[in-house]
Amino acid sequence: MGEVNDQLIVKIKGETTVVSPAEETPKDLLFLSNFDTMVAMIDTIYCFNKTSDDGGLDAAEVLKDGLAKVLVHYYPLAGCITMNEKRKFMVNCTGEGAIFVEAEANLTLDDIGDFTKPDPVTYGKLVYGLLDPRNILQNPLLAVQVTKFKCGGFVLGVTMNHAMADGISAMEFMKSWGEVTRGLPLTNPPLLDRTILKARSPPRVEFTHGYEDIVDVSNTEALFQQEILINKSFIFHPENLEQLKKKAMEDGILQRCTSFEVLTALMWRARTQSLRLHPDQQVRLLFAVDGRSRLDPPLPKGYFGNAFLMMNCQCSASEMLDSPLSSTIERIQKLIKMVTSDYVKSTVDYLEEPKRILPQSSTVFLSAWSKLGFNSMDFVWGEPFFAGPPKLAIKEVVLFLAHGKDNKGINLVLGLPASSMKIFEELFKMHVEEIKETSARL
């Protein structure tokens, strides 16, 4: 597959264009909440097989027309990031528009192979790559690339500033784009006012939210620097996840657990083991919990912005590995249960002063996209056969992507040093064999 992918050539057709909202939009400054401080650009790709009954529609023209229409509703995306007098980010709603480029590939989609396998070099060619990450204030908030393949299919590459949306809001934007493209009214119109998540005055921090620096007593950073980083994916079908949950509850410690909880715990333990850490090494798992429904009252339907909290699960390597899987799941469950309305408000207040989390080799950031429903949009050609990020952002990131026809499976994607990946694979193979044995006994 690698040899084929090395041959993928993507050529930009014509000039880069700017797609403005189809109608006049308000020119104002949009408040960003303390959850909207990640101003990095996030890439996603959506892969479509065009059908013969689409009337010969030109994908780029259809998508461009739909984008102009959806930007009327999501008009802040047609603006740019700015700073106010307090050095806080805001959106200047200029109505200028989003970048749009058309491209052509020299291969068919079948030539690319299995999109569930991580291949950052190949998939990175399918998103707009000319934005300077150092010029956040100059960059547009949205850039779109439509790459047509020789088979007639195409890939829609979307690059969006994370300050504008978390996964849930980005998914709603993509669904809305699909609806207006098909001439339908919006099922879930966006609520653009983010002052609902404004910090209290004065701020009241009622919980502990900070993260202490972790000392790398295992010299893991050297391992990442000395060895090649291997990206791999591991598929878990719904029946595998059910069996994993049953096995995790065998010792009676847990009454219940979710697919997310058991797979997160399994991944964290296997990653910790594979890095051969010192028993006293502190390890940290950071994962997102959606605050929308946890607020009282809940955030209104259609809230367009970021509303997730990053929860910190931390212990020593030996503390984790000397305890059963159920114990790790229990740690994760306790943190999820902590996210109450008061906790969300306390977090907003805590973040009133800018905070920065430095990536460390003993920290793993879990980004779970598996329940976001990115596959559920429809422009004209039905749902994409694959939707997800084209590449891992950094080595500390682990992704959960939806997998399978009904999206009930999970595709776990991560990067590890070569020697650690070998151990990680062996551990996962062992767990799969164990759940097969458990299933056979039931």
Coordinates of C-alpha atoms in Angstrom, one line a residue:
M1 CA 0.0 0.0 0.0
G2 CA 2.8 2.4 0.9
E3 CA 4.3 2.2 -2.7
V4 CA 0.9 3.1 -4.2
N5 CA 0.4 5.9 -1.8
D6 CA 3.9 7.3 -2.5
Q7 CA 2.6 7.8 -6.1
L8 CA -0.4 9.9 -5.1
I9 CA -0.1 13.2 -6.8
V10 CA -2.6 15.9 -6.0
K11 CA -2.6 19.0 -8.2
I12 CA -4.5 22.2 -7.4
K13 CA -6.7 23.3 -10.3
G14 CA -6.9 27.0 -11.0
E15 CA -6.8 29.8 -8.5
T16 CA -7.6 29.6 -4.8
T17 CA -11.0 31.2 -4.4
V18 CA -12.8 32.7 -1.4
V19 CA -16.4 31.7 -0.8
S20 CA -18.4 34.4 0.9
P21 CA -21.9 34.0 2.5
A22 CA -24.6 34.0 -0.1
E23 CA -26.4 36.8 1.7
E24 CA -25.3 39.9 3.7
T25 CA -24.4 38.8 7.3
P26 CA -23.9 40.8 10.6
K27 CA -20.5 42.5 10.9
D28 CA -19.8 42.2 14.6
L29 CA -17.3 40.9 17.2
L30 CA -18.1 37.4 18.5
F31 CA -17.2 36.6 22.2
L32 CA -15.3 33.4 22.6
S33 CA -15.6 31.5 25.9
N34 CA -12.7 30.1 27.9
F35 CA -13.3 26.8 26.3
D36 CA -12.6 28.3 22.9
T37 CA -8.9 29.0 23.5
M38 CA -7.4 26.3 21.2
V39 CA -6.7 28.3 18.1
A40 CA -5.0 25.4 16.2
M41 CA -6.4 24.3 12.8
I42 CA -8.0 20.9 12.8
D43 CA -8.3 18.8 9.6
T44 CA -10.9 16.2 8.6
I45 CA -11.5 14.3 5.4
Y46 CA -14.8 12.9 4.0
C47 CA -14.6 10.3 1.2
F48 CA -17.4 9.9 -1.3
N49 CA -18.0 7.5 -4.1
K50 CA -20.1 9.4 -6.7
T51 CA -23.0 7.5 -8.1
S52 CA -24.2 7.4 -11.7
D53 CA -27.7 8.7 -10.8
D54 CA -26.5 12.1 -9.5
G55 CA -27.2 13.7 -12.9
G56 CA -23.5 14.3 -13.6
L57 CA -23.3 17.0 -10.9
D58 CA -19.9 18.6 -10.5
A59 CA -18.9 17.9 -6.8
A60 CA -16.8 21.1 -6.4
E61 CA -19.5 23.4 -7.8
V62 CA -22.3 21.7 -5.7
L63 CA -20.2 22.0 -2.5
K64 CA -19.1 25.5 -3.2
D65 CA -22.7 26.6 -3.7
G66 CA -23.8 24.9 -0.5
L67 CA -20.9 26.4 1.4
A68 CA -22.0 30.0 0.5
K69 CA -25.5 29.2 1.7
V70 CA -24.5 27.5 5.0
L71 CA -22.1 30.4 5.8
V72 CA -25.2 32.7 6.0
H73 CA -26.2 30.7 9.1
Y74 CA -22.6 30.1 10.4
Y75 CA -21.3 33.5 9.5
P76 CA -18.6 33.8 12.1
L77 CA -16.7 31.1 10.1
A78 CA -16.4 33.7 7.3
G79 CA -14.4 36.0 9.6
C80 CA -11.1 35.9 11.4
I81 CA -9.6 35.7 14.8
T82 CA -8.7 39.0 16.6
M83 CA -7.7 40.1 20.1
N84 CA -9.5 42.5 22.3
E85 CA -7.8 45.0 24.7
K86 CA -7.6 42.3 27.4
R87 CA -5.6 40.1 25.0
K88 CA -8.5 37.7 24.7
F89 CA -9.4 36.0 21.4
M90 CA -12.6 37.1 19.7
V91 CA -14.0 36.6 16.2
N92 CA -14.2 39.5 13.8
C93 CA -17.2 38.7 11.7
T94 CA -16.0 40.3 8.5
G95 CA -18.1 38.2 6.2
E96 CA -15.1 37.8 3.9
G97 CA -15.4 34.1 3.5
A98 CA -13.7 30.7 3.5
I99 CA -10.9 29.4 1.3
F100 CA -12.0 27.0 -1.4
V101 CA -9.7 25.0 -3.7
E102 CA -10.3 22.3 -6.3
A103 CA -7.8 19.6 -6.9
E104 CA -7.3 16.4 -9.0
A105 CA -5.6 13.2 -8.0
N106 CA -3.8 10.8 -10.4
L107 CA -5.3 7.6 -8.8
T108 CA -8.6 6.0 -8.0
L109 CA -10.0 5.8 -4.4
D110 CA -9.4 2.0 -4.6
D111 CA -5.7 2.7 -5.3
I112 CA -5.5 4.4 -2.0
G113 CA -6.6 1.3 -0.2
D114 CA -7.9 1.1 3.4
F115 CA -8.6 4.6 4.7
T116 CA -8.9 3.2 8.3
K117 CA -5.1 2.6 8.2
P118 CA -3.2 5.7 9.3
D119 CA -1.1 7.2 6.5
P120 CA -0.4 10.9 7.3
V121 CA 1.7 11.5 4.2
T122 CA -1.0 10.4 1.8
Y123 CA -4.0 11.8 3.6
G124 CA -2.3 15.0 4.3
K125 CA -2.4 15.8 0.6
L126 CA -6.2 15.8 0.7
V127 CA -6.5 18.9 2.9
Y128 CA -5.5 22.5 2.2
G129 CA -1.9 22.8 3.3
L130 CA -1.0 26.4 2.7
L131 CA -2.0 28.0 6.0
D132 CA 0.8 29.3 8.3
P133 CA 0.2 27.9 11.8
R134 CA 2.2 30.9 13.2
N135 CA -0.2 33.5 11.7
I136 CA -3.4 32.7 13.5
L137 CA -4.7 36.3 13.2
Q138 CA -4.2 36.3 9.5
N139 CA -5.5 32.8 8.6
P140 CA -9.1 32.3 7.6
L141 CA -11.2 30.2 10.0
L142 CA -12.2 27.7 7.4
A143 CA -10.5 26.2 4.4
V144 CA -12.0 23.6 2.0
Q145 CA -10.3 21.3 -0.6
V146 CA -12.3 19.1 -3.0
T147 CA -10.0 16.5 -4.5
K148 CA -11.5 14.5 -7.5
F149 CA -10.2 11.0 -8.2
K150 CA -10.0 9.2 -11.5
C151 CA -12.8 6.9 -10.5
G152 CA -15.3 9.8 -10.3
G153 CA -15.2 9.8 -6.5
F154 CA -13.9 12.6 -4.4
V155 CA -12.5 13.6 -1.0
L156 CA -13.8 16.7 0.8
G157 CA -11.0 18.0 3.0
V158 CA -12.0 20.5 5.7
T159 CA -9.7 22.6 7.8
M160 CA -11.3 24.6 10.7
N161 CA -10.0 26.6 13.5
H162 CA -10.7 24.7 16.8
A163 CA -11.7 27.9 18.5
M164 CA -14.8 27.8 16.4
A165 CA -16.1 24.4 17.2
D166 CA -15.5 21.2 19.1
G167 CA -16.4 17.8 17.5
I168 CA -20.1 18.1 18.2
S169 CA -20.4 21.6 16.8
A170 CA -18.3 20.7 13.8
M171 CA -20.5 17.7 13.1
E172 CA -23.6 20.0 13.2
F173 CA -22.0 22.4 10.8
M174 CA -21.2 19.6 8.3
K175 CA -24.8 18.2 8.6
S176 CA -26.2 21.7 8.1
W177 CA -23.9 22.2 5.0
G178 CA -25.4 18.9 3.6
E179 CA -28.9 20.1 4.3
V180 CA -28.7 23.5 2.6
T181 CA -26.8 21.8 -0.3
R182 CA -29.9 19.6 -0.8
G183 CA -32.2 22.5 -0.5
L184 CA -33.5 21.6 2.9
P185 CA -34.1 23.8 6.0
L186 CA -31.7 23.4 8.9
T187 CA -32.7 20.6 11.3
N188 CA -30.6 22.2 14.0
P189 CA -29.9 26.0 13.4
P190 CA -26.8 27.2 15.2
L191 CA -26.9 29.3 18.4
L192 CA -23.9 31.7 18.0
D193 CA -24.0 33.5 21.3
R194 CA -21.2 32.1 23.5
T195 CA -21.7 34.5 26.5
I196 CA -23.7 31.7 28.1
L197 CA -20.3 30.3 29.0
K198 CA -18.9 33.6 30.3
A199 CA -16.9 33.4 33.5
R200 CA -18.6 34.6 36.7
S201 CA -17.6 38.0 38.2
P202 CA -15.6 37.5 40.3
P203 CA -14.5 34.0 39.3
R204 CA -15.3 31.2 41.8
V205 CA -12.9 28.2 41.4
E206 CA -14.5 25.6 43.7
F207 CA -12.7 22.5 42.5
T208 CA -9.1 21.5 41.8
H209 CA -8.4 21.8 38.1
G210 CA -4.7 22.2 37.6
Y211 CA -2.1 19.8 36.2
E212 CA 1.3 19.4 37.8
D213 CA 4.3 18.9 35.6
I214 CA 5.3 15.2 35.4
V215 CA 9.0 14.3 35.7
D216 CA 10.2 11.9 33.1
V217 CA 12.0 9.5 35.4
S218 CA 11.9 6.8 32.7
N219 CA 13.7 8.9 30.1
T220 CA 10.8 8.1 27.7
E221 CA 11.5 11.3 25.7
A222 CA 14.8 9.7 24.5
L223 CA 12.9 6.6 23.3
F224 CA 10.6 8.7 21.1
Q225 CA 13.6 10.6 19.7
Q226 CA 15.8 7.6 19.0
E227 CA 13.2 5.4 17.3
I228 CA 11.0 5.8 14.3
L229 CA 7.4 6.6 15.2
I230 CA 5.0 3.9 13.9
N231 CA 1.3 4.7 13.4
K232 CA -1.2 1.8 13.5
S233 CA -4.9 1.2 13.9
F234 CA -6.8 -1.5 15.8
I235 CA -10.3 -2.4 14.9
F236 CA -12.9 -3.4 17.6
H237 CA -16.2 -4.6 16.3
P238 CA -19.3 -4.2 18.5
E239 CA -19.2 -7.9 19.6
N240 CA -15.5 -7.4 20.6
L241 CA -16.5 -4.4 22.7
E242 CA -19.3 -6.3 24.4
Q243 CA -17.0 -9.2 25.2
L244 CA -14.4 -6.7 26.6
K245 CA -17.1 -5.2 28.9
K246 CA -18.1 -8.6 30.2
K247 CA -14.5 -9.5 30.9
A248 CA -13.9 -6.2 32.7
M249 CA -16.8 -6.8 35.0
E250 CA -15.9 -10.5 35.8
D251 CA -14.3 -9.6 39.2
G252 CA -17.4 -7.9 40.5
I253 CA -15.8 -4.5 41.1
L254 CA -17.9 -2.8 38.4
Q255 CA -21.7 -2.9 38.0
R256 CA -21.5 -1.5 34.5
C257 CA -19.1 0.1 32.0
T258 CA -19.3 1.6 28.5
S259 CA -17.3 0.7 25.4
F260 CA -15.5 4.1 25.7
E261 CA -14.5 3.3 29.3
V262 CA -13.2 -0.2 28.8
L263 CA -11.3 0.6 25.6
T264 CA -9.8 3.7 27.1
A265 CA -8.6 1.8 30.1
L266 CA -7.2 -1.0 28.0
M267 CA -5.4 1.4 25.7
W268 CA -3.9 3.4 28.5
R269 CA -2.6 0.3 30.3
A270 CA -1.2 -1.3 27.1
R271 CA 0.5 2.0 26.1
T272 CA 2.0 2.3 29.6
Q273 CA 3.3 -1.3 29.5
S274 CA 4.7 -0.9 26.0
L275 CA 6.8 2.1 26.9
R276 CA 8.5 0.0 29.7
L277 CA 8.2 2.8 32.2
H278 CA 9.8 3.0 35.6
P279 CA 7.3 1.7 38.3
D280 CA 7.3 5.1 40.0
Q281 CA 6.7 7.0 36.7
Q282 CA 3.6 9.2 36.9
V283 CA 1.4 8.7 33.9
R284 CA -1.5 10.9 32.8
L285 CA -4.6 10.3 30.7
L286 CA -6.4 13.4 29.4
F287 CA -9.9 12.9 27.9
A288 CA -12.8 15.1 27.0
V289 CA -16.2 15.1 28.7
D290 CA -19.0 17.1 27.0
G291 CA -20.4 19.7 29.3
R292 CA -23.5 20.5 27.3
S293 CA -26.0 18.3 29.1
R294 CA -24.2 18.5 32.5
L295 CA -25.0 22.2 33.0
D296 CA -28.1 23.2 34.8
P297 CA -29.9 24.4 32.7
P298 CA -28.2 22.5 29.8
L299 CA -26.7 24.5 27.0
P300 CA -29.4 25.3 24.4
K301 CA -29.7 22.9 21.4
G302 CA -27.5 24.0 18.6
Y303 CA -24.9 25.8 20.7
F304 CA -22.0 26.4 18.3
G305 CA -18.7 26.4 20.0
N306 CA -16.5 24.4 22.4
A307 CA -18.1 22.9 25.4
F308 CA -15.9 20.0 26.5
L309 CA -13.8 19.7 29.6
M310 CA -10.4 18.0 29.6
M311 CA -10.4 15.5 32.6
N312 CA -7.1 14.5 34.1
C313 CA -6.6 10.8 35.2
Q314 CA -3.2 10.3 36.9
C315 CA -1.4 7.6 38.8
S316 CA 2.0 5.8 38.9
A317 CA 2.7 3.1 36.3
S318 CA 2.9 0.4 39.1
E319 CA -0.3 1.7 40.7
M320 CA -2.1 1.1 37.4
L321 CA -0.5 -2.1 36.2
D322 CA -0.5 -3.9 39.6
S323 CA -4.3 -3.4 39.8
P324 CA -7.0 -5.1 37.6
L325 CA -8.5 -3.5 34.5
S326 CA -11.7 -2.8 36.4
S327 CA -9.7 -0.6 38.8
T328 CA -8.5 1.6 35.8
I329 CA -12.1 1.8 34.5
E330 CA -13.3 2.8 38.0
R331 CA -10.8 5.8 38.0
I332 CA -12.2 6.9 34.6
Q333 CA -15.8 6.6 35.8
K334 CA -15.2 8.6 38.9
L335 CA -13.8 11.5 36.8
I336 CA -16.8 11.4 34.4
K337 CA -19.2 11.5 37.4
M338 CA -17.4 14.6 38.8
V339 CA -18.5 16.7 35.8
T340 CA -21.6 18.4 37.3
S341 CA -23.0 21.8 36.5
D342 CA -20.9 23.4 39.4
Y343 CA -17.8 21.7 38.1
V344 CA -18.3 23.1 34.6
K345 CA -18.8 26.6 35.9
S346 CA -15.8 26.3 38.1
T347 CA -13.7 25.2 35.1
V348 CA -14.8 28.2 33.1
D349 CA -13.8 30.5 36.0
Y350 CA -10.4 28.6 36.4
L351 CA -9.7 29.2 32.7
E352 CA -10.3 32.9 33.0
E353 CA -6.5 33.2 33.3
P354 CA -4.9 31.4 30.3
K355 CA -3.5 27.9 31.0
R356 CA -1.2 25.8 28.9
I357 CA -0.8 22.0 29.0
L358 CA 2.6 20.9 27.6
P359 CA 2.6 17.6 25.8
Q360 CA 4.7 15.0 27.5
S361 CA 5.6 11.4 26.7
S362 CA 4.0 10.2 29.9
T363 CA 0.8 12.0 29.0
V364 CA -1.7 10.6 26.5
F365 CA -4.4 12.8 25.0
L366 CA -7.4 10.7 24.0
S367 CA -9.6 12.3 21.3
A368 CA -12.8 10.2 20.8
W369 CA -14.5 10.9 17.5
S370 CA -16.4 7.6 17.5
K371 CA -19.8 9.0 18.7
L372 CA -19.7 12.3 16.8
G373 CA -21.5 11.0 13.7
F374 CA -19.3 12.6 11.1
N375 CA -20.4 9.9 8.7
S376 CA -24.1 11.0 9.0
M377 CA -24.0 14.0 6.6
D378 CA -25.4 13.9 3.1
F379 CA -24.7 16.5 0.4
V380 CA -26.2 14.6 -2.5
W381 CA -24.2 11.4 -2.7
G382 CA -25.3 9.8 0.6
E383 CA -23.0 9.3 3.6
P384 CA -19.2 9.3 3.2
F385 CA -17.7 5.8 3.2
F386 CA -14.9 7.2 5.5
A387 CA -14.8 10.3 7.7
G388 CA -12.0 11.2 10.1
P389 CA -8.8 13.2 10.6
P390 CA -6.1 12.6 8.0
K391 CA -3.2 12.4 10.4
L392 CA -2.3 12.3 14.1
A393 CA -1.4 15.7 15.3
I394 CA 1.3 14.7 17.8
K395 CA 2.7 11.5 19.2
E396 CA 0.8 11.9 22.5
V397 CA -2.6 11.7 20.8
V398 CA -4.7 8.6 20.5
L399 CA -7.9 8.6 18.4
F400 CA -11.1 6.6 18.6
L401 CA -12.8 6.7 15.2
A402 CA -16.2 5.2 14.3
H403 CA -15.9 1.9 12.3
G404 CA -18.2 -0.4 10.4
K405 CA -21.4 0.1 8.4
D406 CA -23.5 1.2 11.4
N407 CA -20.6 3.0 13.0
K408 CA -20.9 0.9 16.2
G409 CA -17.3 -0.4 16.1
I410 CA -14.3 1.6 17.1
N411 CA -11.0 2.1 15.2
L412 CA -8.2 2.9 17.7
V413 CA -5.4 4.8 16.1
L414 CA -2.1 5.7 17.8
G415 CA 1.6 6.3 17.2
L416 CA 4.5 4.7 19.3
P417 CA 8.2 4.1 18.9
A418 CA 8.9 1.0 16.8
S419 CA 9.9 -1.3 19.8
S420 CA 6.9 -0.1 21.9
M421 CA 4.5 -0.6 19.0
K422 CA 5.6 -4.3 18.8
I423 CA 4.8 -4.8 22.5
F424 CA 1.5 -2.9 22.2
E425 CA 0.4 -5.1 19.3
E426 CA 1.3 -8.3 21.3
L427 CA -0.7 -7.0 24.3
F428 CA -3.7 -6.3 22.2
K429 CA -3.5 -9.7 20.5
M430 CA -3.4 -11.3 23.9
H431 CA -6.5 -9.4 25.0
V432 CA -8.4 -10.4 21.9
E433 CA -7.5 -14.1 22.5
E434 CA -8.7 -13.7 26.1
I435 CA -12.0 -12.3 25.2
K436 CA -12.5 -15.1 22.6
E437 CA -11.9 -17.6 25.4
T438 CA -14.3 -15.8 27.7
S439 CA -16.9 -15.7 24.9
A440 CA -16.5 -19.4 24.3
R441 CA -17.1 -20.2 28.0
L442 CA -20.4 -18.1 28.1

